Amino acid sequence: MLSEQHRDLVKATVPLLEAGGEALTRHFYGIMLDEYPQVRPLFNQAHQASGAQPRALANGILQYARHIDHLEALGPLVGQVVNKHVSLQVLPEQYPIVGTCLLRAIREVLGAEVATDAVIAAWAAAYQQLADLLIGAEGDVYAAAAAAPGGWRGARSFQVSRKVTESDEIVSLYLQPADGGPVMGFQPGQYIGLKLTVDGQEVRRNYSLSAPSNGATYRISVKREPGGVVSNFLHDSVATGATLELFPPAGDFILRPGSRPLVLISGGVGITPTLPMLHAAHEQGRPVTFLHFARSGRVHAFRDWVDDLVVRHAQARRFYCHEENGAAQADAYGRLSPELLERWLPAPRDVDAYFVGPPSFMGHVKRLLGDLDVPAGQMHWEFFGPAAALD
């Protein structure tokens, strides 16, 4: 049980985490992935190599230590972690592995003089509190998915019924259950987890659901990433008729009910979760402005689909911006600028804004929306990889 003394000791480590949290988490991942191969499929090695995963974990640990007296102050962070875990099917029995490796990393990185037995005991109690919180929340989500119409728990076999090239970089896979049964519905913006075997190794990834929920099939749309183990496998080695193992839909980046005008802003393959959102706005008759930024017309996916929906929705507008001025026509060329966003954003600024894309793009969008007086509480975004702070 987490005592007051434990809390004080954990809070006392905050300055150390601020200064060296990423070094600690890098060491943690090194221990865990080397010595516990059973958890390797849960982690994207590209995110390890880039430092994105250690940075995200360091930020999460720091926020938890800062707010250990008032966990409600963590806000959406807990929900993001729970949904990422559910999409990859993190199980209760894996939490002790994480705890063992984390405590060992704290001791080895900070040293025994700083990470005393009392400090380790405090962090052990704090970790157990966090683990219990996550295990309970994840258990509720697993149970709800299993009980939902068309729902399930664990992996379920799906067949690739269609494979469609959407752009020079993006391919869509249409997935139908191998057992012929229905599939659970999902909220616009959610994603689904995949379990694959690539070169004899199990890997797990999640991808946004890029078509509206229909109770029968799912669609994911995958960008080929340079050196991406899974994305290249899905592009090159998965054909129509192939079987993939899917986990139930998850994610808390969802289109929330409301009557305010909706603004959807996407960069690159970030367009995928905004497509079901745009369809929902069409179904609801909700005013919507759809902004998409792409490097060029060659990599701009789903243009025809968006154009068709916007034409049929009296209160919809769409604008495209390409970095390159090529053969494909766009409404603007270059990068996102304050002037461009101000011109395209509805007035007044009392809108619900959802934006997805590379982290640097999202950070830029968030700053510009703030400068244009869009309320912070009406901005929503999603990370493709590990969740971290958005500057």
mmCIF file of C-alpha atoms in Angstrom:
data_model
loop_
_atom_site.group_PDB
_atom_site.id
_atom_site.type_symbol
_atom_site.label_atom_id
_atom_site.label_comp_id
_atom_site.label_asym_id
_atom_site.label_seq_id
_atom_site.Cartn_x
_atom_site.Cartn_y
_atom_site.Cartn_z
ATOM 1 C CA MET A 1 0.000 0.000 0.000
ATOM 2 C CA LEU A 2 1.215 3.502 -0.872
ATOM 3 C CA SER A 3 1.921 5.383 2.369
ATOM 4 C CA GLU A 4 2.476 9.101 2.913
ATOM 5 C CA GLN A 5 6.202 8.422 3.324
ATOM 6 C CA HIS A 6 6.194 6.581 -0.005
ATOM 7 C CA ARG A 7 4.520 9.548 -1.679
ATOM 8 C CA ASP A 8 7.079 11.968 -0.270
ATOM 9 C CA LEU A 9 9.970 9.828 -1.480
ATOM 10 C CA VAL A 10 8.490 9.483 -4.964
ATOM 11 C CA LYS A 11 7.899 13.241 -5.206
ATOM 12 C CA ALA A 12 11.477 13.830 -4.066
ATOM 13 C CA THR A 13 12.706 11.984 -7.174
ATOM 14 C CA VAL A 14 10.942 14.412 -9.544
ATOM 15 C CA PRO A 15 14.042 16.626 -10.079
ATOM 16 C CA LEU A 16 16.063 13.497 -10.920
ATOM 17 C CA LEU A 17 13.441 12.387 -13.421
ATOM 18 C CA GLU A 18 13.360 15.844 -14.973
ATOM 19 C CA ALA A 19 17.115 15.722 -15.470
ATOM 20 C CA GLY A 20 17.651 12.084 -16.413
ATOM 21 C CA GLY A 21 14.351 10.329 -16.954
ATOM 22 C CA GLU A 22 15.100 9.368 -20.546
ATOM 23 C CA ALA A 23 18.416 7.740 -19.588
ATOM 24 C CA LEU A 24 16.545 5.728 -16.984
ATOM 25 C CA THR A 25 13.858 4.575 -19.387
ATOM 26 C CA ARG A 26 16.400 3.658 -22.073
ATOM 27 C CA HIS A 27 18.141 1.451 -19.535
ATOM 28 C CA PHE A 28 14.776 0.015 -18.472
ATOM 29 C CA TYR A 29 13.879 -0.984 -22.028
ATOM 30 C CA GLY A 30 17.338 -2.448 -22.554
ATOM 31 C CA ILE A 31 16.895 -4.733 -19.548
ATOM 32 C CA MET A 32 13.332 -5.755 -20.327
ATOM 33 C CA LEU A 33 13.691 -6.408 -24.054
ATOM 34 C CA ASP A 34 16.961 -8.303 -23.616
ATOM 35 C CA GLU A 35 15.873 -10.502 -20.735
ATOM 36 C CA TYR A 36 12.127 -10.950 -21.312
ATOM 37 C CA PRO A 37 11.580 -11.876 -24.977
ATOM 38 C CA GLN A 38 7.909 -12.642 -24.318
ATOM 39 C CA VAL A 39 7.109 -8.914 -24.195
ATOM 40 C CA ARG A 40 9.087 -7.883 -27.292
ATOM 41 C CA PRO A 41 6.085 -8.157 -29.666
ATOM 42 C CA LEU A 42 4.394 -5.353 -27.728
ATOM 43 C CA PHE A 43 7.068 -2.820 -28.667
ATOM 44 C CA ASN A 44 7.948 -1.181 -31.968
ATOM 45 C CA GLN A 45 11.712 -1.412 -32.391
ATOM 46 C CA ALA A 46 11.745 1.668 -34.628
ATOM 47 C CA HIS A 47 10.314 3.685 -31.734
ATOM 48 C CA GLN A 48 13.054 2.270 -29.516
ATOM 49 C CA ALA A 49 15.786 3.226 -31.985
ATOM 50 C CA SER A 50 14.432 6.754 -32.498
ATOM 51 C CA GLY A 51 14.086 7.335 -28.765
ATOM 52 C CA ALA A 52 10.350 8.031 -29.077
ATOM 53 C CA GLN A 53 9.325 5.187 -26.762
ATOM 54 C CA PRO A 54 11.841 6.020 -23.979
ATOM 55 C CA ARG A 55 10.880 9.714 -24.179
ATOM 56 C CA ALA A 56 7.187 8.884 -23.932
ATOM 57 C CA LEU A 57 7.710 6.596 -20.951
ATOM 58 C CA ALA A 58 9.970 9.144 -19.251
ATOM 59 C CA ASN A 59 7.246 11.762 -19.651
ATOM 60 C CA GLY A 60 4.618 9.357 -18.300
ATOM 61 C CA ILE A 61 6.692 8.436 -15.237
ATOM 62 C CA LEU A 62 7.459 12.093 -14.578
ATOM 63 C CA GLN A 63 3.795 13.104 -14.803
ATOM 64 C CA TYR A 64 2.815 10.247 -12.503
ATOM 65 C CA ALA A 65 5.429 11.252 -9.900
ATOM 66 C CA ARG A 66 4.374 14.899 -10.071
ATOM 67 C CA HIS A 67 0.687 14.090 -9.589
ATOM 68 C CA ILE A 68 0.873 11.076 -7.320
ATOM 69 C CA ASP A 69 -1.299 12.876 -4.734
ATOM 70 C CA HIS A 70 -3.962 13.734 -7.320
ATOM 71 C CA LEU A 71 -4.003 11.203 -10.135
ATOM 72 C CA GLU A 72 -7.045 12.879 -11.680
ATOM 73 C CA ALA A 73 -4.633 15.646 -12.726
ATOM 74 C CA LEU A 74 -3.090 13.215 -15.226
ATOM 75 C CA GLY A 75 -6.122 13.944 -17.388
ATOM 76 C CA PRO A 76 -6.280 12.025 -20.673
ATOM 77 C CA LEU A 77 -2.879 10.327 -20.191
ATOM 78 C CA VAL A 78 -4.345 7.332 -18.349
ATOM 79 C CA GLY A 79 -7.016 6.816 -21.006
ATOM 80 C CA GLN A 80 -4.416 6.983 -23.773
ATOM 81 C CA VAL A 81 -2.241 4.375 -22.061
ATOM 82 C CA VAL A 82 -5.193 2.080 -21.341
ATOM 83 C CA ASN A 83 -6.368 2.161 -24.949
ATOM 84 C CA LYS A 84 -2.888 1.578 -26.384
ATOM 85 C CA HIS A 85 -2.463 -1.377 -24.028
ATOM 86 C CA VAL A 86 -5.867 -2.799 -24.952
ATOM 87 C CA SER A 87 -5.162 -2.478 -28.685
ATOM 88 C CA LEU A 88 -2.032 -4.590 -28.220
ATOM 89 C CA GLN A 89 -3.578 -6.909 -25.614
ATOM 90 C CA VAL A 90 -1.293 -6.153 -22.683
ATOM 91 C CA LEU A 91 -2.173 -8.659 -19.947
ATOM 92 C CA PRO A 92 -2.089 -8.452 -16.119
ATOM 93 C CA GLU A 93 0.682 -11.052 -15.882
ATOM 94 C CA GLN A 94 3.006 -8.779 -17.854
ATOM 95 C CA TYR A 95 2.896 -5.963 -15.307
ATOM 96 C CA PRO A 96 5.260 -7.649 -12.785
ATOM 97 C CA ILE A 97 7.885 -7.904 -15.542
ATOM 98 C CA VAL A 98 7.675 -4.169 -16.121
ATOM 99 C CA GLY A 99 7.843 -3.465 -12.391
ATOM 100 C CA THR A 100 10.889 -5.658 -11.845
ATOM 101 C CA CYS A 101 12.770 -4.017 -14.713
ATOM 102 C CA LEU A 102 11.760 -0.489 -13.716
ATOM 103 C CA LEU A 103 12.947 -0.872 -10.117
ATOM 104 C CA ARG A 104 16.200 -2.412 -11.292
ATOM 105 C CA ALA A 105 16.746 0.445 -13.741
ATOM 106 C CA ILE A 106 16.105 3.042 -11.018
ATOM 107 C CA ARG A 107 18.697 1.420 -8.792
ATOM 108 C CA GLU A 108 21.295 0.957 -11.529
ATOM 109 C CA VAL A 109 20.935 4.390 -13.135
ATOM 110 C CA LEU A 110 20.570 6.508 -10.000
ATOM 111 C CA GLY A 111 22.962 4.417 -7.909
ATOM 112 C CA ALA A 112 22.462 2.818 -4.528
ATOM 113 C CA GLU A 113 23.309 6.009 -2.635
ATOM 114 C CA VAL A 114 20.395 7.870 -4.244
ATOM 115 C CA ALA A 115 18.079 4.942 -4.966
ATOM 116 C CA THR A 116 18.191 3.625 -1.433
ATOM 117 C CA ASP A 117 16.146 0.681 -0.222
ATOM 118 C CA ALA A 118 13.561 3.171 1.039
ATOM 119 C CA VAL A 119 13.321 4.879 -2.361
ATOM 120 C CA ILE A 120 13.019 1.528 -4.144
ATOM 121 C CA ALA A 121 10.293 0.450 -1.718
ATOM 122 C CA ALA A 122 8.437 3.713 -2.342
ATOM 123 C CA TRP A 123 8.609 3.269 -6.110
ATOM 124 C CA ALA A 124 7.561 -0.373 -5.790
ATOM 125 C CA ALA A 125 4.417 0.736 -3.931
ATOM 126 C CA ALA A 126 3.815 3.560 -6.412
ATOM 127 C CA TYR A 127 4.220 1.241 -9.383
ATOM 128 C CA GLN A 128 1.808 -1.276 -7.866
ATOM 129 C CA GLN A 129 -0.778 1.474 -7.405
ATOM 130 C CA LEU A 130 -0.412 2.459 -11.059
ATOM 131 C CA ALA A 131 -0.452 -1.168 -12.248
ATOM 132 C CA ASP A 132 -3.632 -1.890 -10.289
ATOM 133 C CA LEU A 133 -5.259 1.209 -11.783
ATOM 134 C CA LEU A 134 -4.346 0.234 -15.353
ATOM 135 C CA ILE A 135 -5.169 -3.462 -14.938
ATOM 136 C CA GLY A 136 -8.609 -2.604 -13.590
ATOM 137 C CA ALA A 137 -9.365 -0.083 -16.346
ATOM 138 C CA GLU A 138 -8.063 -2.404 -19.068
ATOM 139 C CA GLY A 139 -10.087 -5.300 -17.663
ATOM 140 C CA ASP A 140 -13.251 -3.216 -17.959
ATOM 141 C CA VAL A 141 -12.472 -2.412 -21.616
ATOM 142 C CA TYR A 142 -11.690 -6.060 -22.428
ATOM 143 C CA ALA A 143 -14.956 -7.181 -20.839
ATOM 144 C CA ALA A 144 -16.987 -4.525 -22.663
ATOM 145 C CA ALA A 145 -15.456 -5.511 -26.010
ATOM 146 C CA ALA A 146 -16.184 -9.188 -25.410
ATOM 147 C CA ALA A 147 -19.804 -8.455 -24.455
ATOM 148 C CA ALA A 148 -20.517 -6.050 -27.330
ATOM 149 C CA PRO A 149 -22.500 -7.254 -30.373
ATOM 150 C CA GLY A 150 -19.932 -8.709 -32.741
ATOM 151 C CA GLY A 151 -17.247 -8.272 -30.076
ATOM 152 C CA TRP A 152 -14.498 -10.593 -28.918
ATOM 153 C CA ARG A 153 -11.495 -10.847 -26.631
ATOM 154 C CA GLY A 154 -7.962 -11.671 -27.672
ATOM 155 C CA ALA A 155 -7.052 -12.363 -31.298
ATOM 156 C CA ARG A 156 -9.652 -13.090 -33.984
ATOM 157 C CA SER A 157 -8.883 -14.233 -37.536
ATOM 158 C CA PHE A 158 -9.786 -11.911 -40.390
ATOM 159 C CA GLN A 159 -9.244 -12.338 -44.117
ATOM 160 C CA VAL A 160 -8.102 -9.641 -46.505
ATOM 161 C CA SER A 161 -11.070 -9.322 -48.877
ATOM 162 C CA ARG A 162 -9.633 -6.419 -50.882
ATOM 163 C CA LYS A 163 -6.327 -4.593 -51.195
ATOM 164 C CA VAL A 164 -6.466 -1.121 -52.736
ATOM 165 C CA THR A 165 -3.642 1.273 -53.597
ATOM 166 C CA GLU A 166 -4.665 4.736 -52.373
ATOM 167 C CA SER A 167 -1.484 6.697 -53.241
ATOM 168 C CA ASP A 168 2.205 6.123 -53.930
ATOM 169 C CA GLU A 169 2.667 5.392 -50.209
ATOM 170 C CA ILE A 170 -0.655 4.177 -48.803
ATOM 171 C CA VAL A 171 -2.488 0.890 -49.314
ATOM 172 C CA SER A 172 -5.854 -0.061 -47.815
ATOM 173 C CA LEU A 173 -6.708 -3.524 -46.536
ATOM 174 C CA TYR A 174 -10.380 -4.502 -46.278
ATOM 175 C CA LEU A 175 -10.801 -7.106 -43.539
ATOM 176 C CA GLN A 176 -13.681 -9.512 -42.947
ATOM 177 C CA PRO A 177 -13.970 -12.072 -40.118
ATOM 178 C CA ALA A 178 -12.937 -15.591 -41.110
ATOM 179 C CA ASP A 179 -15.757 -17.025 -38.992
ATOM 180 C CA GLY A 180 -18.364 -15.146 -41.019
ATOM 181 C CA GLY A 181 -19.815 -13.441 -37.951
ATOM 182 C CA PRO A 182 -20.522 -9.733 -37.369
ATOM 183 C CA VAL A 183 -17.929 -7.326 -36.010
ATOM 184 C CA MET A 184 -18.337 -4.813 -33.207
ATOM 185 C CA GLY A 185 -18.914 -1.197 -34.048
ATOM 186 C CA PHE A 186 -16.387 1.505 -33.263
ATOM 187 C CA GLN A 187 -16.246 5.238 -32.715
ATOM 188 C CA PRO A 188 -14.887 7.482 -35.508
ATOM 189 C CA GLY A 189 -11.182 7.968 -34.766
ATOM 190 C CA GLN A 190 -10.476 4.618 -33.116
ATOM 191 C CA TYR A 191 -7.863 2.072 -34.193
ATOM 192 C CA ILE A 192 -7.435 -1.678 -34.247
ATOM 193 C CA GLY A 193 -4.538 -3.929 -33.224
ATOM 194 C CA LEU A 194 -2.880 -6.516 -35.477
ATOM 195 C CA LYS A 195 -0.809 -9.556 -34.515
ATOM 196 C CA LEU A 196 1.541 -10.723 -37.268
ATOM 197 C CA THR A 197 4.481 -13.040 -37.755
ATOM 198 C CA VAL A 198 7.242 -11.423 -39.807
ATOM 199 C CA ASP A 199 10.469 -13.333 -40.482
ATOM 200 C CA GLY A 200 9.541 -15.784 -37.754
ATOM 201 C CA GLN A 201 9.023 -13.088 -35.112
ATOM 202 C CA GLU A 202 5.705 -12.040 -33.618
ATOM 203 C CA VAL A 203 4.976 -8.320 -33.928
ATOM 204 C CA ARG A 204 1.995 -6.219 -32.936
ATOM 205 C CA ARG A 205 0.882 -2.862 -34.285
ATOM 206 C CA ASN A 206 -2.220 -0.698 -34.278
ATOM 207 C CA TYR A 207 -3.692 1.179 -37.230
ATOM 208 C CA SER A 208 -6.512 3.677 -37.476
ATOM 209 C CA LEU A 209 -9.798 2.418 -38.854
ATOM 210 C CA SER A 210 -10.177 4.451 -42.034
ATOM 211 C CA ALA A 211 -13.753 3.611 -43.100
ATOM 212 C CA PRO A 212 -17.031 4.151 -41.222
ATOM 213 C CA SER A 213 -18.265 1.389 -38.946
ATOM 214 C CA ASN A 214 -20.605 -1.023 -40.774
ATOM 215 C CA GLY A 215 -20.859 -4.064 -38.471
ATOM 216 C CA ALA A 216 -19.398 -6.424 -41.080
ATOM 217 C CA THR A 217 -15.861 -5.383 -42.106
ATOM 218 C CA TYR A 218 -12.983 -3.128 -41.138
ATOM 219 C CA ARG A 219 -10.568 -1.118 -43.241
ATOM 220 C CA ILE A 220 -7.059 0.001 -42.352
ATOM 221 C CA SER A 221 -4.880 2.177 -44.581
ATOM 222 C CA VAL A 222 -1.136 1.776 -44.105
ATOM 223 C CA LYS A 223 1.677 4.075 -45.174
ATOM 224 C CA ARG A 224 4.888 2.386 -46.309
ATOM 225 C CA GLU A 225 7.546 3.599 -43.893
ATOM 226 C CA PRO A 226 11.227 3.437 -44.939
ATOM 227 C CA GLY A 227 12.631 0.454 -43.061
ATOM 228 C CA GLY A 228 9.244 -0.242 -41.460
ATOM 229 C CA VAL A 229 9.083 -3.959 -40.727
ATOM 230 C CA VAL A 230 5.315 -4.231 -40.545
ATOM 231 C CA SER A 231 4.295 -1.572 -43.061
ATOM 232 C CA ASN A 232 6.532 -3.054 -45.748
ATOM 233 C CA PHE A 233 5.268 -6.547 -44.935
ATOM 234 C CA LEU A 234 1.658 -5.411 -45.314
ATOM 235 C CA HIS A 235 2.464 -3.667 -48.605
ATOM 236 C CA ASP A 236 4.602 -6.396 -50.158
ATOM 237 C CA SER A 237 3.690 -9.741 -48.618
ATOM 238 C CA VAL A 238 0.010 -9.612 -47.641
ATOM 239 C CA ALA A 239 -2.304 -10.370 -50.570
ATOM 240 C CA THR A 240 -6.050 -10.729 -50.974
ATOM 241 C CA GLY A 241 -7.151 -13.888 -49.154
ATOM 242 C CA ALA A 242 -4.426 -13.663 -46.507
ATOM 243 C CA THR A 243 -5.408 -14.151 -42.857
ATOM 244 C CA LEU A 244 -4.521 -11.609 -40.179
ATOM 245 C CA GLU A 245 -5.116 -11.734 -36.431
ATOM 246 C CA LEU A 246 -6.977 -8.683 -35.101
ATOM 247 C CA PHE A 247 -7.700 -7.361 -31.627
ATOM 248 C CA PRO A 248 -10.923 -5.399 -30.943
ATOM 249 C CA PRO A 249 -11.126 -1.652 -31.727
ATOM 250 C CA ALA A 250 -9.811 0.741 -29.097
ATOM 251 C CA GLY A 251 -8.790 4.360 -28.679
ATOM 252 C CA ASP A 252 -9.989 7.493 -26.912
ATOM 253 C CA PHE A 253 -9.352 9.875 -29.820
ATOM 254 C CA ILE A 254 -12.990 9.827 -30.882
ATOM 255 C CA LEU A 255 -15.430 12.278 -32.358
ATOM 256 C CA ARG A 256 -17.406 13.547 -29.411
ATOM 257 C CA PRO A 257 -21.069 14.545 -29.724
ATOM 258 C CA GLY A 258 -21.668 18.241 -30.194
ATOM 259 C CA SER A 259 -23.227 20.942 -32.316
ATOM 260 C CA ARG A 260 -20.230 23.244 -32.690
ATOM 261 C CA PRO A 261 -18.673 23.479 -36.167
ATOM 262 C CA LEU A 262 -16.116 20.726 -36.657
ATOM 263 C CA VAL A 263 -12.592 21.254 -38.000
ATOM 264 C CA LEU A 264 -10.590 18.208 -39.135
ATOM 265 C CA ILE A 265 -6.894 18.828 -39.861
ATOM 266 C CA SER A 266 -4.605 16.062 -41.082
ATOM 267 C CA GLY A 267 -1.063 15.690 -42.331
ATOM 268 C CA GLY A 268 -0.031 12.755 -44.526
ATOM 269 C CA VAL A 269 -1.374 9.398 -43.389
ATOM 270 C CA GLY A 270 -2.961 11.227 -40.464
ATOM 271 C CA ILE A 271 -5.944 11.534 -42.759
ATOM 272 C CA THR A 272 -7.050 7.984 -41.908
ATOM 273 C CA PRO A 273 -8.900 8.547 -38.587
ATOM 274 C CA THR A 274 -10.460 11.768 -39.884
ATOM 275 C CA LEU A 275 -12.311 9.939 -42.686
ATOM 276 C CA PRO A 276 -14.875 8.249 -40.382
ATOM 277 C CA MET A 277 -15.179 11.581 -38.552
ATOM 278 C CA LEU A 278 -15.981 13.372 -41.805
ATOM 279 C CA HIS A 279 -18.565 10.707 -42.640
ATOM 280 C CA ALA A 280 -20.158 11.089 -39.188
ATOM 281 C CA ALA A 281 -20.378 14.864 -39.675
ATOM 282 C CA HIS A 282 -22.094 14.245 -43.008
ATOM 283 C CA GLU A 283 -24.590 11.851 -41.396
ATOM 284 C CA GLN A 284 -25.317 14.359 -38.611
ATOM 285 C CA GLY A 285 -25.504 17.396 -40.884
ATOM 286 C CA ARG A 286 -22.851 19.023 -38.699
ATOM 287 C CA PRO A 287 -20.872 21.943 -40.178
ATOM 288 C CA VAL A 288 -17.346 20.702 -40.981
ATOM 289 C CA THR A 289 -14.150 22.114 -42.435
ATOM 290 C CA PHE A 290 -11.729 19.467 -43.695
ATOM 291 C CA LEU A 291 -8.073 20.491 -44.122
ATOM 292 C CA HIS A 292 -5.466 18.087 -45.475
ATOM 293 C CA PHE A 293 -1.745 18.655 -45.941
ATOM 294 C CA ALA A 294 0.357 16.355 -48.127
ATOM 295 C CA ARG A 295 3.817 16.499 -49.671
ATOM 296 C CA SER A 296 2.421 16.157 -53.180
ATOM 297 C CA GLY A 297 -0.510 14.899 -55.187
ATOM 298 C CA ARG A 298 1.270 11.553 -55.593
ATOM 299 C CA VAL A 299 0.962 10.804 -51.882
ATOM 300 C CA HIS A 300 -2.403 12.522 -51.318
ATOM 301 C CA ALA A 301 -4.784 9.647 -50.534
ATOM 302 C CA PHE A 302 -8.614 9.544 -50.497
ATOM 303 C CA ARG A 303 -9.050 12.794 -52.407
ATOM 304 C CA ASP A 304 -11.920 11.532 -54.560
ATOM 305 C CA TRP A 305 -13.748 10.052 -51.551
ATOM 306 C CA VAL A 306 -13.484 13.311 -49.589
ATOM 307 C CA ASP A 307 -14.525 15.425 -52.574
ATOM 308 C CA ASP A 308 -17.584 13.264 -53.164
ATOM 309 C CA LEU A 309 -18.704 13.451 -49.544
ATOM 310 C CA VAL A 310 -18.156 17.210 -49.329
ATOM 311 C CA VAL A 311 -20.217 17.785 -52.483
ATOM 312 C CA ARG A 312 -23.106 15.891 -50.868
ATOM 313 C CA HIS A 313 -22.864 17.753 -47.542
ATOM 314 C CA ALA A 314 -24.312 21.271 -47.689
ATOM 315 C CA GLN A 315 -22.361 22.462 -44.640
ATOM 316 C CA ALA A 316 -18.961 20.988 -45.541
ATOM 317 C CA ARG A 317 -15.860 22.715 -46.906
ATOM 318 C CA ARG A 318 -12.536 21.182 -47.812
ATOM 319 C CA PHE A 319 -9.091 22.637 -48.522
ATOM 320 C CA TYR A 320 -5.900 20.874 -49.621
ATOM 321 C CA CYS A 321 -2.309 22.075 -49.323
ATOM 322 C CA HIS A 322 0.636 20.377 -51.059
ATOM 323 C CA GLU A 323 4.247 21.139 -50.248
ATOM 324 C CA GLU A 324 5.187 20.557 -53.889
ATOM 325 C CA ASN A 325 3.520 22.432 -56.738
ATOM 326 C CA GLY A 326 3.082 19.486 -59.080
ATOM 327 C CA ALA A 327 0.533 18.250 -61.595
ATOM 328 C CA ALA A 328 -2.181 17.689 -58.978
ATOM 329 C CA GLN A 329 -4.158 20.821 -58.156
ATOM 330 C CA ALA A 330 -4.373 22.029 -54.565
ATOM 331 C CA ASP A 331 -5.846 25.069 -52.841
ATOM 332 C CA ALA A 332 -2.434 26.155 -51.619
ATOM 333 C CA TYR A 333 1.201 25.129 -51.903
ATOM 334 C CA GLY A 334 3.974 25.088 -49.323
ATOM 335 C CA ARG A 335 3.649 24.404 -45.624
ATOM 336 C CA LEU A 336 1.010 25.252 -43.077
ATOM 337 C CA SER A 337 1.235 28.930 -42.170
ATOM 338 C CA PRO A 338 -0.669 31.183 -39.760
ATOM 339 C CA GLU A 339 -2.144 33.096 -42.697
ATOM 340 C CA LEU A 340 -3.374 29.918 -44.369
ATOM 341 C CA LEU A 341 -5.024 28.535 -41.248
ATOM 342 C CA GLU A 342 -6.600 31.882 -40.426
ATOM 343 C CA ARG A 343 -8.069 32.043 -43.948
ATOM 344 C CA TRP A 344 -9.518 28.522 -43.839
ATOM 345 C CA LEU A 345 -10.628 28.337 -40.214
ATOM 346 C CA PRO A 346 -14.310 29.140 -39.586
ATOM 347 C CA ALA A 347 -15.222 32.354 -37.837
ATOM 348 C CA PRO A 348 -16.060 32.624 -35.001
ATOM 349 C CA ARG A 349 -13.429 30.315 -33.520
ATOM 350 C CA ASP A 350 -15.822 28.418 -31.257
ATOM 351 C CA VAL A 351 -15.093 25.114 -33.017
ATOM 352 C CA ASP A 352 -14.140 21.556 -32.121
ATOM 353 C CA ALA A 353 -10.763 20.914 -33.756
ATOM 354 C CA TYR A 354 -9.308 17.444 -34.310
ATOM 355 C CA PHE A 355 -5.826 17.127 -35.794
ATOM 356 C CA VAL A 356 -3.555 14.211 -36.610
ATOM 357 C CA GLY A 357 -0.189 13.869 -38.311
ATOM 358 C CA PRO A 358 3.524 13.827 -37.491
ATOM 359 C CA PRO A 359 4.255 15.184 -33.985
ATOM 360 C CA SER A 360 5.969 18.324 -35.323
ATOM 361 C CA PHE A 361 2.941 19.026 -37.523
ATOM 362 C CA MET A 362 0.539 18.556 -34.606
ATOM 363 C CA GLY A 363 2.618 20.788 -32.371
ATOM 364 C CA HIS A 364 2.539 23.496 -35.039
ATOM 365 C CA VAL A 365 -1.225 23.128 -35.506
ATOM 366 C CA LYS A 366 -1.836 23.308 -31.770
ATOM 367 C CA ARG A 367 0.169 26.533 -31.444
ATOM 368 C CA LEU A 368 -1.548 28.142 -34.414
ATOM 369 C CA LEU A 369 -5.022 27.188 -33.188
ATOM 370 C CA GLY A 370 -4.188 28.701 -29.814
ATOM 371 C CA ASP A 371 -2.962 31.894 -31.481
ATOM 372 C CA LEU A 372 -6.265 32.023 -33.381
ATOM 373 C CA ASP A 373 -8.232 31.784 -30.109
ATOM 374 C CA VAL A 374 -9.561 28.245 -30.452
ATOM 375 C CA PRO A 375 -10.202 27.156 -26.823
ATOM 376 C CA ALA A 376 -7.644 24.619 -25.582
ATOM 377 C CA GLY A 377 -10.389 22.348 -24.267
ATOM 378 C CA GLN A 378 -11.820 22.076 -27.779
ATOM 379 C CA MET A 379 -8.603 20.777 -29.352
ATOM 380 C CA HIS A 380 -8.107 17.027 -29.759
ATOM 381 C CA TRP A 381 -5.196 15.093 -31.228
ATOM 382 C CA GLU A 382 -3.781 11.595 -31.532
ATOM 383 C CA PHE A 383 -0.251 10.195 -31.668
ATOM 384 C CA PHE A 384 0.587 7.467 -34.169
ATOM 385 C CA GLY A 385 3.359 6.105 -31.986
ATOM 386 C CA PRO A 386 4.095 6.405 -28.257
ATOM 387 C CA ALA A 387 2.148 9.171 -26.557
ATOM 388 C CA ALA A 388 4.290 11.997 -25.250
ATOM 389 C CA ALA A 389 3.859 15.672 -24.471
ATOM 390 C CA LEU A 390 2.821 17.824 -27.416
ATOM 391 C CA ASP A 391 4.800 21.054 -27.376
#
